[in-house]
Amino acid sequence: MPLFEREPLQRELRENMAAVRRTGTGRVAVVKGVAGMGKSAVLDWTEATARTEGFETLAVTGYDLEKVRVYGLVKRLFVKIHRLDDAGRRQRLGEWYGVLAPILGTQPRQPEAPPDPDNVRAGLDAVMRSHLPAHGGPLLLVVNDAHWADSSSLDWLARFALEIDGLPILLVISYRPDEIEEPLRPSLRALDKVAATEFGQLAPLTVDGVGSVIRRRFADRHVDDEFVRRCHRYVNGLPQTLRELLRYVEENGIPPTAAGIARYGTEMADHAVYAYHKDQFEERFNRLAPAARRVAMAAAILTPHMNIERIATLTGLSPQTVMKAAADLYGQEILTAVDDERSAWGFTHSLVQRAVYSHCFALSDRCAMHLRAARMLREDGFSAQSAATHLLKVFGTINEWAAETAVSAARECLASGVPEAGVRYLEHALVQLAPKEMHAKIHYNIGRAHFVNNPPASLEPLRRALAACAPGTELRTNIVCELGRSLAFNGQLRKSIELLDEEIKKTPVGRTRHRLYADLFMWAAFWEDDTSFASRAHDLQRLTVRLSTEQATTRTNCSLFALVAWYGVLSGRRLQTTTKFARAALGPEGPNGERKGFSWIEDGWGFEIPMVLILTFIHCDLFKEARALLDTGMAELRDNGRQRSHLSYGHAFQAMLFYRMGRLNDAREQAEIGLEMAMQLGEDTPSKWYAAGVLIQTLIAQGNLELAEHTSKRIGFDDAVKADQAARVLPVPAIVLAELRIAQGRHTEVIRPLTDLGEKLRARGMDNPAWCPWGLLLAQALSLEGPLQDQEAARKAAKQAVARADACYAPVAAGQAKRVAAELDDNPNALQMLWDAAVALEGVGANYEYAKALLAYGDRLRKDGHKQDAIGELERARRTAMACGAIPLQARATEMVNALAGSTALPPVDHERADFADWTEEYPGGYSPYGIPHGGNSRPDADDDRTETWPFRDGITRGSEI
């Protein structure tokens, strides 16, 4: 059927098509109007015209029932991808398979890892581009009834519309401006702003337009002008109302003349107003045959999933009867198709569908039909969300299957990155569907949904879940662990630990108790105010003493081993034992020597344990293991759509690793990325302290004290209240600030805070310079000139740090401690201690610390009169510092080398040509006269078998399992 009085809009749409085809640049057109104004007809004409112009077409329509379904519009837009087999989907989605396959409903995702919305949108952009014709031709994308789209789909569409300038796409959207729900307004407003057409608001038909429609319909009869004028008045120029009025005229045999108007005008006017109201539409509906009524009712329920088979199942009619009834409904202008091949099933207009749905069957019948439809869709392989949209229309029916489906739908929403959308399914199920024994499960899932974006809101439903849950069940364990996590993330670590402690007392010895212990020890390890650390670490050792590190096959056991290792780092346990447990946490060693490692997104577990293990490897100087675990975990996060929350920590830890390795430029880059991600999540996100701490340390090493101070003030390192975090942060904020103040010459400001920090850590058995070098910084601060200068106290603090570092013997911590102690000591042992420091760091991969040790050793050689040897070590220090990007250290080494070269008969050093090889040639056997190995040789007298010491209570206790 041709359009009437839409010529300006048609002309504008043709021009847009020509522009897209000619220039390859995208355009957006928006068609607006109230219900019945003819928007769908315009879009149908656009599709037909575009095909004749060489456009590929992609079209989707919003439906009222489906507007709550997360990415529901997107799923139907890309339905062809859903119909492919898994291999085809992988090929079509490419690198975005891990992110989008769960979004499109083709693969389940662990709800523990909801994807970042930005990453989902980027993936959808890529898929949209993949729909462009291979020959480079244009694409028409049509979205009808966008006012019924789900907010996640429309948000993506609005953002995508801003980026189609460089793509040959014409995007045409229609919506009713008077039926927009609040969540959709920003997206539709954005689409309006980028729209190219100025004729988007459809106007009612004029008298002439109405006359053209009437005369076309009654082409075999004479039509009076008075009849046309009256019809125009009755319908107010609305095309759909006019269509329904003409159907009524035809059905009742009213002549299209002035006489017909005189006799039936009142009835016609009433019908135009009340055609879709209950009494009038119900009267029309009841005139249909029973089978036709049942088919129409099933169609109203199943939109947009109706076909002959499903309608037959829902109505209990045979397919042949359904076909015949559909033909009757087609003749009555209720349905648009009578079979599955002719065209897509649908109602002639959404007003008709709404009238059938609202007026033509009782509430109880409608609820029962929705429940049957939900079951049928699940049996047909549709998502839980597709079924749950029907369950939202079921009231007062206690049904465990329906409640379980609502829970599954909420988990799908969580896995799609829009967890709050699942709360609606769960709250409806709680009130209308769930038996009492399921209330705990539903409250638990409500809490999980809130936790992702609003942790404080998760506390109350999780507490209700715990109150409603029977003891001794797996669900109760999950609730306790989730509530413990929520409390921890809400700054209530004490309550989290008390909760887990109390639950452990009620739980029999076994796997469940181990699971609770894993969470307890994890949160306790990051609780700053834990005064029972030593006792707790002893309990952890007793718990794991019977577990074989060669048979770590469960996630719980692996987690416990990771925590044993981390507690070992915090307390300064012997490195050999700590790394044994850290490696065991990765699982049994395979035939190729590799270990399975952790999933960062496993359901029921957070990403905290893998992060703990990374921190352990970093502080034990196992950089290769830390890098491998980070790379694997971050790739897993990206593949599953996590872009900010988890990855902000990941980038911060990468920065920490690179800083320890002396890759300062890489450390700065990763820290800045992590900090930016963290700040996007909000001012209160803990990950900002991790990223900012490493960034400040890196800036100090690079000599950029001004930016370091700016970052410190921006985050709050100089604010004692802000920096006093309930959860432990690494690097420790007080340590970061102390390093900055010492570099700035404000060392007197940090003496008291460092002393207090050291006393607290020693009292708790947590004094390990590898993770908190408070003693070394205190020694440096006390040694510098000022009113609080105390050289004796400085040397004592440094020696104590050396003793603690040697007890653990992590190379970096040991080397750093010995360097600082030797720099403060003028006795003859200083040179040997600096030699020890450099040897400890040789070949470890911590090149920044190694450069500092070489510089200190070279300087000591200079002071002792060994100038030529000093030049060799100082040049190595200079080149190592240059490779690290440590500009101040490099400049100092260069100055010292040049000064030494100028004071001897040696020619000035050519810094561009000097290399390690130049110096190793002078030292036969790979050692300098003062013992530093070159080229990565191991120290010949290295002590590889030191006695293990256990720093807690009475040592290792092989007692009964706690």
Short mmCIF file of N, CA, C and O in Angstrom, two decimals, residues 843-901:
data_model
loop_
_atom_site.label_atom_id
_atom_site.label_comp_id
_atom_site.label_asym_id
_atom_site.label_seq_id
_atom_site.Cartn_x
_atom_site.Cartn_y
_atom_site.Cartn_z
N GLY A 843 71.17 -10.83 38.83
CA GLY A 843 70.41 -11.84 38.09
C GLY A 843 69.00 -12.07 38.58
O GLY A 843 68.28 -12.90 38.02
N VAL A 844 68.57 -11.34 39.61
CA VAL A 844 67.20 -11.53 40.12
C VAL A 844 66.19 -10.90 39.17
O VAL A 844 65.07 -11.39 39.02
N GLY A 845 66.58 -9.82 38.52
CA GLY A 845 65.67 -9.12 37.63
C GLY A 845 65.12 -7.84 38.21
O GLY A 845 64.34 -7.14 37.57
N ALA A 846 65.57 -7.49 39.46
CA ALA A 846 65.13 -6.25 40.10
C ALA A 846 66.18 -5.18 39.80
O ALA A 846 67.00 -4.81 40.66
N ASN A 847 66.17 -4.67 38.59
CA ASN A 847 67.29 -3.88 38.11
C ASN A 847 67.40 -2.51 38.76
O ASN A 847 68.49 -1.94 38.84
N TYR A 848 66.31 -1.92 39.23
CA TYR A 848 66.40 -0.63 39.88
C TYR A 848 67.15 -0.76 41.21
O TYR A 848 68.07 0.02 41.50
N GLU A 849 66.76 -1.74 42.01
CA GLU A 849 67.49 -1.98 43.26
C GLU A 849 68.92 -2.40 42.97
O GLU A 849 69.85 -2.04 43.71
N TYR A 850 69.12 -3.17 41.93
CA TYR A 850 70.46 -3.61 41.57
C TYR A 850 71.33 -2.41 41.20
O TYR A 850 72.50 -2.31 41.61
N ALA A 851 70.75 -1.47 40.47
CA ALA A 851 71.49 -0.27 40.09
C ALA A 851 71.88 0.53 41.34
O ALA A 851 73.01 1.06 41.44
N LYS A 852 70.99 0.63 42.31
CA LYS A 852 71.31 1.35 43.54
C LYS A 852 72.41 0.64 44.33
O LYS A 852 73.29 1.29 44.92
N ALA A 853 72.36 -0.70 44.34
CA ALA A 853 73.40 -1.45 45.04
C ALA A 853 74.75 -1.27 44.35
O ALA A 853 75.79 -1.11 45.01
N LEU A 854 74.78 -1.31 43.03
CA LEU A 854 76.02 -1.10 42.29
C LEU A 854 76.59 0.29 42.54
O LEU A 854 77.81 0.48 42.69
N LEU A 855 75.70 1.27 42.56
CA LEU A 855 76.15 2.64 42.80
C LEU A 855 76.77 2.77 44.19
O LEU A 855 77.84 3.38 44.37
N ALA A 856 76.10 2.20 45.18
CA ALA A 856 76.62 2.28 46.54
C ALA A 856 77.95 1.52 46.66
O ALA A 856 78.89 1.99 47.32
N TYR A 857 78.04 0.37 46.01
CA TYR A 857 79.26 -0.42 46.06
C TYR A 857 80.40 0.32 45.36
O TYR A 857 81.53 0.40 45.86
N GLY A 858 80.09 0.88 44.18
CA GLY A 858 81.11 1.65 43.47
C GLY A 858 81.57 2.86 44.26
O GLY A 858 82.77 3.20 44.27
N ASP A 859 80.64 3.52 44.92
CA ASP A 859 81.00 4.69 45.71
C ASP A 859 81.90 4.28 46.88
O ASP A 859 82.86 5.00 47.22
N ARG A 860 81.60 3.12 47.50
CA ARG A 860 82.44 2.66 48.60
C ARG A 860 83.84 2.31 48.09
O ARG A 860 84.86 2.61 48.75
N LEU A 861 83.92 1.68 46.94
CA LEU A 861 85.22 1.39 46.34
C LEU A 861 86.00 2.68 46.10
O LEU A 861 87.22 2.76 46.32
N ARG A 862 85.30 3.70 45.66
CA ARG A 862 85.95 5.00 45.43
C ARG A 862 86.51 5.56 46.73
O ARG A 862 87.65 6.03 46.79
N LYS A 863 85.69 5.53 47.77
CA LYS A 863 86.13 6.06 49.05
C LYS A 863 87.31 5.28 49.62
O LYS A 863 88.16 5.84 50.32
N ASP A 864 87.38 3.97 49.30
CA ASP A 864 88.47 3.14 49.81
C ASP A 864 89.70 3.20 48.92
O ASP A 864 90.67 2.46 49.14
N GLY A 865 89.64 4.01 47.87
CA GLY A 865 90.82 4.21 47.02
C GLY A 865 90.92 3.30 45.83
O GLY A 865 91.91 3.35 45.09
N HIS A 866 89.94 2.47 45.57
CA HIS A 866 89.98 1.55 44.42
C HIS A 866 89.28 2.21 43.23
O HIS A 866 88.21 1.78 42.80
N LYS A 867 89.87 3.26 42.70
CA LYS A 867 89.17 4.11 41.74
C LYS A 867 88.87 3.38 40.44
O LYS A 867 87.78 3.54 39.87
N GLN A 868 89.81 2.62 39.90
CA GLN A 868 89.56 1.96 38.62
C GLN A 868 88.44 0.94 38.74
O GLN A 868 87.56 0.85 37.89
N ASP A 869 88.46 0.17 39.83
CA ASP A 869 87.37 -0.79 40.05
C ASP A 869 86.05 -0.06 40.29
O ASP A 869 84.99 -0.51 39.87
N ALA A 870 86.14 1.07 40.96
CA ALA A 870 84.93 1.85 41.21
C ALA A 870 84.29 2.31 39.91
O ALA A 870 83.06 2.30 39.76
N ILE A 871 85.14 2.73 38.95
CA ILE A 871 84.59 3.18 37.67
C ILE A 871 83.80 2.05 37.00
O ILE A 871 82.71 2.27 36.46
N GLY A 872 84.32 0.84 37.05
CA GLY A 872 83.61 -0.28 36.43
C GLY A 872 82.25 -0.51 37.05
O GLY A 872 81.25 -0.66 36.33
N GLU A 873 82.18 -0.50 38.39
CA GLU A 873 80.91 -0.74 39.04
C GLU A 873 79.95 0.43 38.85
O GLU A 873 78.73 0.24 38.65
N LEU A 874 80.50 1.65 38.89
CA LEU A 874 79.64 2.82 38.71
C LEU A 874 79.10 2.89 37.28
O LEU A 874 77.96 3.34 37.06
N GLU A 875 79.90 2.49 36.32
CA GLU A 875 79.41 2.49 34.93
C GLU A 875 78.30 1.46 34.75
O GLU A 875 77.31 1.69 34.06
N ARG A 876 78.48 0.30 35.39
CA ARG A 876 77.39 -0.68 35.36
C ARG A 876 76.14 -0.12 36.01
O ARG A 876 75.02 -0.33 35.54
N ALA A 877 76.33 0.60 37.12
CA ALA A 877 75.19 1.23 37.79
C ALA A 877 74.52 2.24 36.86
O ALA A 877 73.28 2.31 36.79
N ARG A 878 75.34 3.04 36.16
CA ARG A 878 74.79 4.06 35.26
C ARG A 878 73.97 3.43 34.14
O ARG A 878 72.85 3.87 33.85
N ARG A 879 74.53 2.40 33.52
CA ARG A 879 73.83 1.78 32.40
C ARG A 879 72.56 1.04 32.87
O ARG A 879 71.55 1.04 32.20
N THR A 880 72.65 0.42 34.03
CA THR A 880 71.47 -0.26 34.57
C THR A 880 70.38 0.75 34.90
O THR A 880 69.19 0.54 34.60
N ALA A 881 70.78 1.88 35.50
CA ALA A 881 69.80 2.92 35.83
C ALA A 881 69.19 3.50 34.56
O ALA A 881 67.98 3.79 34.51
N MET A 882 70.01 3.69 33.53
CA MET A 882 69.50 4.23 32.26
C MET A 882 68.47 3.27 31.65
O MET A 882 67.42 3.70 31.17
N ALA A 883 68.77 1.97 31.70
CA ALA A 883 67.83 0.98 31.17
C ALA A 883 66.52 0.98 31.96
O ALA A 883 65.45 0.73 31.41
N CYS A 884 66.61 1.29 33.25
CA CYS A 884 65.41 1.32 34.08
C CYS A 884 64.58 2.58 33.85
O CYS A 884 63.37 2.57 34.10
N GLY A 885 65.23 3.66 33.43
CA GLY A 885 64.53 4.94 33.35
C GLY A 885 64.62 5.71 34.65
O GLY A 885 63.84 6.64 34.88
N ALA A 886 65.62 5.34 35.51
CA ALA A 886 65.82 6.02 36.79
C ALA A 886 66.76 7.20 36.56
O ALA A 886 67.98 7.10 36.73
N ILE A 887 66.20 8.32 36.17
CA ILE A 887 67.01 9.46 35.72
C ILE A 887 67.92 10.01 36.82
O ILE A 887 69.11 10.25 36.58
N PRO A 888 67.44 10.25 38.04
CA PRO A 888 68.34 10.78 39.07
C PRO A 888 69.51 9.83 39.37
O PRO A 888 70.64 10.27 39.55
N LEU A 889 69.24 8.54 39.43
CA LEU A 889 70.28 7.56 39.71
C LEU A 889 71.31 7.54 38.58
O LEU A 889 72.52 7.47 38.81
N GLN A 890 70.81 7.58 37.35
CA GLN A 890 71.70 7.61 36.19
C GLN A 890 72.59 8.85 36.22
O GLN A 890 73.80 8.78 35.97
N ALA A 891 71.99 10.01 36.54
CA ALA A 891 72.75 11.26 36.56
C ALA A 891 73.83 11.22 37.64
O ALA A 891 74.97 11.67 37.42
N ARG A 892 73.48 10.66 38.80
CA ARG A 892 74.46 10.59 39.88
C ARG A 892 75.61 9.67 39.52
O ARG A 892 76.79 10.00 39.76
N ALA A 893 75.30 8.53 38.91
CA ALA A 893 76.35 7.60 38.50
C ALA A 893 77.24 8.22 37.43
O ALA A 893 78.47 8.07 37.45
N THR A 894 76.64 8.90 36.48
CA THR A 894 77.41 9.56 35.42
C THR A 894 78.36 10.60 36.01
O THR A 894 79.54 10.68 35.63
N GLU A 895 77.86 11.39 36.93
CA GLU A 895 78.68 12.42 37.57
C GLU A 895 79.88 11.80 38.29
O GLU A 895 81.02 12.29 38.20
N MET A 896 79.63 10.70 38.99
CA MET A 896 80.70 10.05 39.74
C MET A 896 81.72 9.41 38.81
O MET A 896 82.94 9.48 39.07
N VAL A 897 81.26 8.78 37.74
CA VAL A 897 82.18 8.16 36.78
C VAL A 897 83.07 9.22 36.14
O VAL A 897 84.29 9.07 36.04
N ASN A 898 82.48 10.30 35.72
CA ASN A 898 83.25 11.36 35.07
C ASN A 898 84.24 12.00 36.04
O ASN A 898 85.36 12.34 35.65
N ALA A 899 83.81 12.15 37.30
CA ALA A 899 84.71 12.73 38.28
C ALA A 899 85.92 11.81 38.51
O ALA A 899 87.07 12.27 38.61
N LEU A 900 85.64 10.50 38.60
CA LEU A 900 86.74 9.55 38.80
C LEU A 900 87.65 9.48 37.58
O LEU A 900 88.87 9.44 37.70
N ALA A 901 87.04 9.47 36.40
CA ALA A 901 87.84 9.40 35.18
C ALA A 901 88.73 10.62 35.04
O ALA A 901 89.87 10.55 34.57
#
